[in-house]
Amino acid sequence: MEAHKQLTIGLFGFGTVGEGLYKILQQTPSLKASIRKVCIKHPGKKREAPAELFTTDRDVLLNDENINVIVEVIDDANAAFEIVSKALKNGKAVVSASKKMIAEHLPEILKLQQETDQPFLCEAAACASIPVIRNLEEYYDNDLLHSIRAIVNGSTNFILTKMFEDKLDFQSALLLAQQLGFAESNPKLDVEGYDAVNKWSILLNHAYGIVEHPDHILFSGIQNIQLSDALVAREKHLDIKLVAQAKKLNNGEVAAYVLPQFVKHDDPLSFVKNEYNGVVIESGFADKQFFYGKGAGSFPTASAVLSDIAALRYHYRYEY
Ligand code: HSE
């Protein structure tokens, strides 16, 4: 993509993230990026954007030669994969936030990138506002990356925080997470750990070059944690967090999992509250680093999408 070229975006999805991106783009004129068309599933809904911007026909976007960037933020993983494949094949750069789709189709996406020579960026697919994918890609030497421990799901962290700090029961905390737009449309994906393990599979790829289907990573969610567990842990000066972990073993292999854990109060992850995410990276010579920021919600997630759109300007792409 030529640096001076206008970025003309075809946007798939106008939910929490898509609408957030639409609003942010109105405040970033120097980016020279504009949305030409938005593809949606339900045309009847009231939306804060001109009606002529919307279509329900995917091909209007995918076959439009003026559109050079497809941004895809829908939550139907199968449809998302079809859109991404066709967009790359049609010579368009792709920015995606669909963690489930990316985690489940990683080998095909890597192959498509090679075959089409088009960039595919997905900073918003893990830890929303935290630029963790780009940092893992660019900053760390694979050999020196000893371990990563992270909170990668905002909703479960929000629920646990509300149980710990406000003594809210599980269901009320979940309802609040849904109302605030943090939870997936099927909140079981958050609560039972599916969303976290999908994100972990993506981060393992960018950290270590591993291609691991989420089904092959050990994980559990927070579905069995009761308010009484939170209160008992608190008495012992511990938090309970849903922690994703990856550790380089002596034989060079990486052990990875996502499980609820007790976290001591001096652990940086204990500092991560509500919908925030946090990532602790230990690497040779750099030692320990801690990344922290909002991990869910409309603007924090859309800001990561925006950062990918901006990165297309300098021809950024992942190594594969
Ligand atoms: N449901 C997700 C979460 C949204 O709570 O982290 C951001 O990916």
Short mmCIF file of C-alpha atoms and ligand atoms in Angstrom, two decimals:
data_model
loop_
_atom_site.label_atom_id
_atom_site.label_comp_id
_atom_site.label_asym_id
_atom_site.label_seq_id
_atom_site.Cartn_x
_atom_site.Cartn_y
_atom_site.Cartn_z
CA MET A 1 0.00 0.00 0.00
CA GLU A 2 1.47 3.35 -0.98
CA ALA A 3 2.14 5.54 2.03
CA HIS A 4 0.30 8.57 0.65
CA LYS A 5 -2.71 6.59 -0.52
CA GLN A 6 -6.12 7.21 1.01
CA LEU A 7 -7.21 4.18 3.03
CA THR A 8 -10.72 3.35 1.91
CA ILE A 9 -12.33 0.94 4.31
CA GLY A 10 -15.05 -1.63 3.90
CA LEU A 11 -16.27 -2.39 7.42
CA PHE A 12 -17.96 -5.66 8.37
CA GLY A 13 -19.93 -5.30 11.60
CA PHE A 14 -21.40 -2.26 13.34
CA GLY A 15 -21.75 -3.62 16.87
CA THR A 16 -19.77 -2.49 19.91
CA VAL A 17 -16.42 -2.40 18.09
CA GLY A 18 -17.57 -1.38 14.61
CA GLU A 19 -19.55 1.59 15.85
CA GLY A 20 -16.65 2.57 18.12
CA LEU A 21 -14.30 2.57 15.13
CA TYR A 22 -16.75 4.66 13.09
CA LYS A 23 -16.80 7.30 15.84
CA ILE A 24 -13.02 7.27 16.39
CA LEU A 25 -12.32 7.69 12.66
CA GLN A 26 -14.30 10.91 12.72
CA GLN A 27 -11.72 12.28 15.16
CA THR A 28 -8.60 11.19 13.26
CA PRO A 29 -8.63 13.13 9.97
CA SER A 30 -4.86 13.10 9.55
CA LEU A 31 -4.95 9.30 9.21
CA LYS A 32 -6.62 9.77 5.80
CA ALA A 33 -8.79 6.72 6.35
CA SER A 34 -12.50 6.67 5.74
CA ILE A 35 -15.28 4.12 5.76
CA ARG A 36 -16.88 3.71 2.34
CA LYS A 37 -19.43 1.02 3.16
CA VAL A 38 -20.52 -1.03 6.16
CA CYS A 39 -21.90 -4.54 5.84
CA ILE A 40 -24.41 -5.49 8.52
CA LYS A 41 -26.69 -8.44 9.21
CA HIS A 42 -29.79 -6.70 10.54
CA PRO A 43 -30.77 -3.67 8.41
CA GLY A 44 -33.77 -2.69 10.56
CA LYS A 45 -31.76 -1.54 13.61
CA LYS A 46 -31.43 2.15 14.46
CA ARG A 47 -27.84 3.30 13.97
CA GLU A 48 -26.06 6.61 14.45
CA ALA A 49 -24.73 6.81 10.88
CA PRO A 50 -26.21 7.69 7.47
CA ALA A 51 -28.46 4.91 6.13
CA GLU A 52 -26.72 4.91 2.71
CA LEU A 53 -23.51 3.74 4.39
CA PHE A 54 -25.02 0.31 5.09
CA THR A 55 -25.59 -2.77 3.00
CA THR A 56 -26.33 -6.41 3.74
CA ASP A 57 -24.49 -7.61 0.65
CA ARG A 58 -20.92 -8.71 1.40
CA ASP A 59 -19.87 -8.52 -2.22
CA VAL A 60 -20.63 -4.81 -2.43
CA LEU A 61 -17.58 -4.37 -0.18
CA LEU A 62 -15.45 -7.30 -1.31
CA ASN A 63 -15.74 -6.49 -5.02
CA ASP A 64 -15.41 -2.71 -4.72
CA GLU A 65 -12.10 -1.78 -6.31
CA ASN A 66 -12.02 1.52 -4.42
CA ILE A 67 -11.92 -0.31 -1.10
CA ASN A 68 -8.32 -1.23 -0.24
CA VAL A 69 -8.82 -2.24 3.41
CA ILE A 70 -11.37 -4.64 4.84
CA VAL A 71 -11.98 -4.29 8.58
CA GLU A 72 -13.86 -7.25 9.97
CA VAL A 73 -15.31 -7.09 13.50
CA ILE A 74 -18.20 -9.55 13.43
CA ASP A 75 -18.69 -12.37 15.91
CA ASP A 76 -19.70 -15.17 13.55
CA ALA A 77 -16.38 -17.01 13.14
CA ASN A 78 -17.38 -18.93 9.99
CA ALA A 79 -18.68 -15.87 8.17
CA ALA A 80 -15.60 -13.92 9.32
CA PHE A 81 -13.27 -16.52 7.81
CA GLU A 82 -15.12 -16.44 4.48
CA ILE A 83 -14.90 -12.63 4.42
CA VAL A 84 -11.21 -12.54 5.35
CA SER A 85 -10.29 -15.21 2.78
CA LYS A 86 -12.12 -13.48 -0.03
CA ALA A 87 -10.79 -10.05 0.91
CA LEU A 88 -7.16 -11.26 0.89
CA LYS A 89 -7.70 -13.10 -2.40
CA ASN A 90 -9.22 -9.91 -3.86
CA GLY A 91 -6.01 -8.05 -3.03
CA LYS A 92 -7.23 -6.12 -0.01
CA ALA A 93 -5.39 -5.58 3.28
CA VAL A 94 -7.35 -7.04 6.21
CA VAL A 95 -7.74 -5.94 9.81
CA SER A 96 -9.66 -8.33 12.02
CA ALA A 97 -10.73 -8.49 15.65
CA SER A 98 -12.33 -11.96 15.42
CA LYS A 99 -10.31 -13.92 17.94
CA LYS A 100 -12.32 -17.15 17.61
CA MET A 101 -12.00 -17.11 13.83
CA ILE A 102 -8.27 -16.35 13.93
CA ALA A 103 -7.50 -18.96 16.59
CA GLU A 104 -9.44 -21.66 14.76
CA HIS A 105 -8.11 -20.84 11.28
CA LEU A 106 -4.54 -19.82 12.01
CA PRO A 107 -2.83 -22.23 9.56
CA GLU A 108 -5.15 -21.19 6.70
CA ILE A 109 -4.73 -17.49 7.47
CA LEU A 110 -0.93 -17.81 7.49
CA LYS A 111 -1.08 -19.64 4.16
CA LEU A 112 -3.43 -17.04 2.66
CA GLN A 113 -1.09 -14.25 3.71
CA GLN A 114 1.78 -15.95 1.94
CA GLU A 115 -0.19 -16.73 -1.19
CA THR A 116 -1.80 -13.32 -1.55
CA ASP A 117 1.07 -11.23 -0.14
CA GLN A 118 -1.51 -9.05 1.59
CA PRO A 119 -1.18 -7.85 5.18
CA PHE A 120 -3.47 -9.33 7.83
CA LEU A 121 -3.38 -7.51 11.18
CA CYS A 122 -5.28 -8.35 14.37
CA GLU A 123 -4.04 -6.26 17.30
CA ALA A 124 -7.60 -6.00 18.66
CA ALA A 125 -7.98 -9.77 18.86
CA ALA A 126 -6.09 -10.03 22.15
CA CYS A 127 -6.04 -7.65 25.13
CA ALA A 128 -7.89 -4.91 23.19
CA SER A 129 -6.12 -1.61 23.86
CA ILE A 130 -2.78 -3.14 24.92
CA PRO A 131 -0.40 -3.30 21.93
CA VAL A 132 0.75 -6.75 22.94
CA ILE A 133 0.78 -8.47 19.55
CA ARG A 134 2.97 -5.85 17.95
CA ASN A 135 5.33 -5.88 20.94
CA LEU A 136 5.64 -9.67 20.91
CA GLU A 137 6.28 -9.56 17.17
CA GLU A 138 8.81 -6.78 17.19
CA TYR A 139 10.56 -6.43 20.50
CA TYR A 140 11.32 -9.89 21.84
CA ASP A 141 13.77 -12.45 20.61
CA ASN A 142 12.05 -15.83 20.57
CA ASP A 143 15.02 -17.57 22.21
CA LEU A 144 15.08 -15.13 25.10
CA LEU A 145 11.34 -15.09 25.82
CA HIS A 146 11.16 -17.11 29.05
CA SER A 147 7.51 -16.75 29.97
CA ILE A 148 4.30 -14.80 29.58
CA ARG A 149 1.54 -14.61 32.19
CA ALA A 150 -1.54 -12.64 31.38
CA ILE A 151 -5.12 -11.74 32.06
CA VAL A 152 -6.63 -11.71 28.59
CA ASN A 153 -10.38 -11.69 29.20
CA GLY A 154 -11.96 -8.48 30.46
CA SER A 155 -15.39 -9.87 31.36
CA THR A 156 -14.17 -12.62 33.67
CA ASN A 157 -11.75 -10.22 35.32
CA PHE A 158 -14.60 -7.76 35.75
CA ILE A 159 -16.81 -10.45 37.31
CA LEU A 160 -14.06 -11.61 39.70
CA THR A 161 -13.30 -8.01 40.71
CA LYS A 162 -16.97 -7.33 41.45
CA MET A 163 -17.19 -10.55 43.50
CA PHE A 164 -14.03 -9.67 45.45
CA GLU A 165 -14.50 -5.97 45.97
CA ASP A 166 -18.26 -5.42 46.01
CA LYS A 167 -19.29 -8.90 47.20
CA LEU A 168 -21.57 -9.11 44.16
CA ASP A 169 -22.82 -12.58 43.26
CA PHE A 170 -21.69 -14.17 39.99
CA GLN A 171 -24.89 -13.66 37.98
CA SER A 172 -25.28 -9.97 38.91
CA ALA A 173 -21.63 -9.31 38.03
CA LEU A 174 -22.05 -11.09 34.67
CA LEU A 175 -25.18 -9.07 33.91
CA LEU A 176 -23.25 -5.87 34.57
CA ALA A 177 -20.41 -7.00 32.26
CA GLN A 178 -23.01 -7.64 29.54
CA GLN A 179 -24.68 -4.26 30.05
CA LEU A 180 -21.32 -2.49 29.77
CA GLY A 181 -20.58 -4.19 26.44
CA PHE A 182 -17.62 -6.27 27.67
CA ALA A 183 -19.09 -9.75 27.28
CA GLU A 184 -19.41 -11.79 24.09
CA SER A 185 -22.91 -12.08 22.65
CA ASN A 186 -22.77 -15.62 24.05
CA PRO A 187 -21.26 -14.91 27.51
CA LYS A 188 -20.51 -18.62 27.99
CA LEU A 189 -17.48 -17.95 25.74
CA ASP A 190 -16.10 -15.58 28.37
CA VAL A 191 -17.15 -17.39 31.54
CA GLU A 192 -16.02 -20.86 30.49
CA GLY A 193 -12.65 -19.69 29.20
CA TYR A 194 -13.15 -20.12 25.42
CA ASP A 195 -12.47 -16.48 24.64
CA ALA A 196 -9.31 -16.49 26.78
CA VAL A 197 -7.93 -19.65 25.20
CA ASN A 198 -8.63 -18.32 21.70
CA LYS A 199 -6.66 -15.19 22.55
CA TRP A 200 -3.91 -17.31 24.10
CA SER A 201 -3.58 -19.37 20.94
CA ILE A 202 -3.13 -16.12 18.95
CA LEU A 203 -0.58 -14.71 21.40
CA LEU A 204 1.41 -17.95 21.43
CA ASN A 205 1.71 -17.61 17.69
CA HIS A 206 3.03 -14.07 17.87
CA ALA A 207 5.29 -14.80 20.85
CA TYR A 208 6.79 -18.12 19.87
CA GLY A 209 5.65 -18.83 16.31
CA ILE A 210 3.60 -21.75 17.63
CA VAL A 211 0.47 -22.73 15.71
CA GLU A 212 -1.70 -24.44 18.33
CA HIS A 213 -5.44 -24.97 17.91
CA PRO A 214 -7.26 -23.74 21.05
CA ASP A 215 -8.74 -27.24 21.49
CA HIS A 216 -5.21 -28.47 22.22
CA ILE A 217 -4.50 -25.96 24.99
CA LEU A 218 -5.51 -26.87 28.54
CA PHE A 219 -8.05 -24.35 29.81
CA SER A 220 -10.86 -23.73 32.24
CA GLY A 221 -12.99 -20.69 32.95
CA ILE A 222 -14.39 -19.22 36.15
CA GLN A 223 -17.75 -21.00 36.01
CA ASN A 224 -17.12 -22.89 39.25
CA ILE A 225 -15.94 -19.97 41.34
CA GLN A 226 -18.42 -18.91 44.00
CA LEU A 227 -18.64 -15.73 46.01
CA SER A 228 -17.61 -17.79 49.06
CA ASP A 229 -14.34 -18.80 47.28
CA ALA A 230 -13.59 -15.15 46.65
CA LEU A 231 -14.20 -14.27 50.28
CA VAL A 232 -12.02 -17.12 51.60
CA ALA A 233 -9.17 -16.15 49.24
CA ARG A 234 -9.48 -12.56 50.34
CA GLU A 235 -9.01 -13.52 53.99
CA LYS A 236 -5.72 -15.15 52.99
CA HIS A 237 -4.63 -11.99 51.10
CA LEU A 238 -5.03 -13.66 47.74
CA ASP A 239 -6.98 -12.80 44.59
CA ILE A 240 -8.44 -15.31 42.16
CA LYS A 241 -7.68 -14.46 38.52
CA LEU A 242 -8.14 -16.26 35.23
CA VAL A 243 -4.49 -16.49 34.21
CA ALA A 244 -3.11 -17.48 30.82
CA GLN A 245 0.43 -18.75 31.08
CA ALA A 246 3.18 -19.87 28.71
CA LYS A 247 6.61 -20.99 29.84
CA LYS A 248 9.62 -22.07 27.85
CA LEU A 249 10.85 -25.45 29.12
CA ASN A 250 14.48 -26.60 29.25
CA ASN A 251 13.98 -28.68 26.10
CA GLY A 252 12.82 -25.57 24.21
CA GLU A 253 9.14 -26.56 24.14
CA VAL A 254 6.48 -24.21 25.47
CA ALA A 255 3.96 -25.27 28.12
CA ALA A 256 0.78 -23.22 27.85
CA TYR A 257 -2.57 -23.15 29.64
CA VAL A 258 -5.39 -20.90 30.83
CA LEU A 259 -6.66 -21.59 34.37
CA PRO A 260 -8.05 -19.74 37.39
CA GLN A 261 -5.26 -19.21 39.89
CA PHE A 262 -4.61 -17.67 43.28
CA VAL A 263 -2.60 -14.51 42.79
CA LYS A 264 -0.64 -12.87 45.61
CA HIS A 265 -1.11 -9.18 46.25
CA ASP A 266 2.46 -8.36 45.21
CA ASP A 267 1.94 -9.99 41.79
CA PRO A 268 1.43 -7.36 39.02
CA LEU A 269 -1.62 -9.32 37.84
CA SER A 270 -3.27 -8.61 41.18
CA PHE A 271 -3.23 -4.96 40.18
CA VAL A 272 -5.41 -5.74 37.12
CA LYS A 273 -9.03 -4.98 38.02
CA ASN A 274 -12.39 -4.85 36.26
CA GLU A 275 -12.27 -5.04 32.45
CA TYR A 276 -8.54 -4.31 32.35
CA ASN A 277 -6.06 -6.85 31.03
CA GLY A 278 -2.42 -7.26 31.98
CA VAL A 279 0.56 -9.09 30.54
CA VAL A 280 3.76 -9.93 32.43
CA ILE A 281 6.63 -10.85 30.16
CA GLU A 282 9.94 -12.28 31.35
CA SER A 283 12.75 -12.30 28.88
CA GLY A 284 16.50 -12.62 29.04
CA PHE A 285 18.35 -9.34 29.61
CA ALA A 286 15.15 -7.22 29.56
CA ASP A 287 13.97 -9.06 32.71
CA LYS A 288 10.35 -8.55 33.79
CA GLN A 289 7.93 -6.17 32.04
CA PHE A 290 4.29 -5.46 32.66
CA PHE A 291 1.77 -4.24 30.07
CA TYR A 292 -1.56 -2.99 31.30
CA GLY A 293 -4.69 -1.48 29.75
CA LYS A 294 -8.38 -1.89 28.98
CA GLY A 295 -9.06 -5.34 27.56
CA ALA A 296 -12.69 -4.96 26.49
CA GLY A 297 -15.22 -2.33 25.51
CA SER A 298 -16.08 -0.33 22.45
CA PHE A 299 -13.37 2.37 22.29
CA PRO A 300 -10.46 0.40 23.78
CA THR A 301 -11.01 -2.38 21.23
CA ALA A 302 -11.66 0.01 18.36
CA SER A 303 -8.46 1.88 19.25
CA ALA A 304 -6.48 -1.31 18.59
CA VAL A 305 -8.27 -1.69 15.23
CA LEU A 306 -7.36 1.91 14.47
CA SER A 307 -3.70 1.21 15.31
CA ASP A 308 -3.69 -1.59 12.72
CA ILE A 309 -5.23 0.70 10.11
CA ALA A 310 -2.49 3.24 10.87
CA ALA A 311 0.17 0.48 10.69
CA LEU A 312 -0.90 -0.30 7.12
CA ARG A 313 0.44 3.14 6.26
CA TYR A 314 3.98 1.98 6.95
CA HIS A 315 3.47 -1.43 5.32
CA TYR A 316 3.54 -3.23 8.64
CA ARG A 317 2.96 -6.95 8.54
CA TYR A 318 3.64 -9.91 10.80
CA GLU A 319 6.48 -12.27 10.15
CA TYR A 320 5.40 -15.76 9.24
N1 HSE B 1 -15.53 -10.54 25.69
C1 HSE B 1 -14.20 -10.08 25.55
C2 HSE B 1 -13.61 -9.86 26.92
C3 HSE B 1 -14.19 -8.82 24.74
O1 HSE B 1 -14.37 -9.75 27.87
O2 HSE B 1 -12.39 -9.80 27.06
C4 HSE B 1 -12.82 -8.35 24.35
O3 HSE B 1 -12.17 -9.27 23.53
#
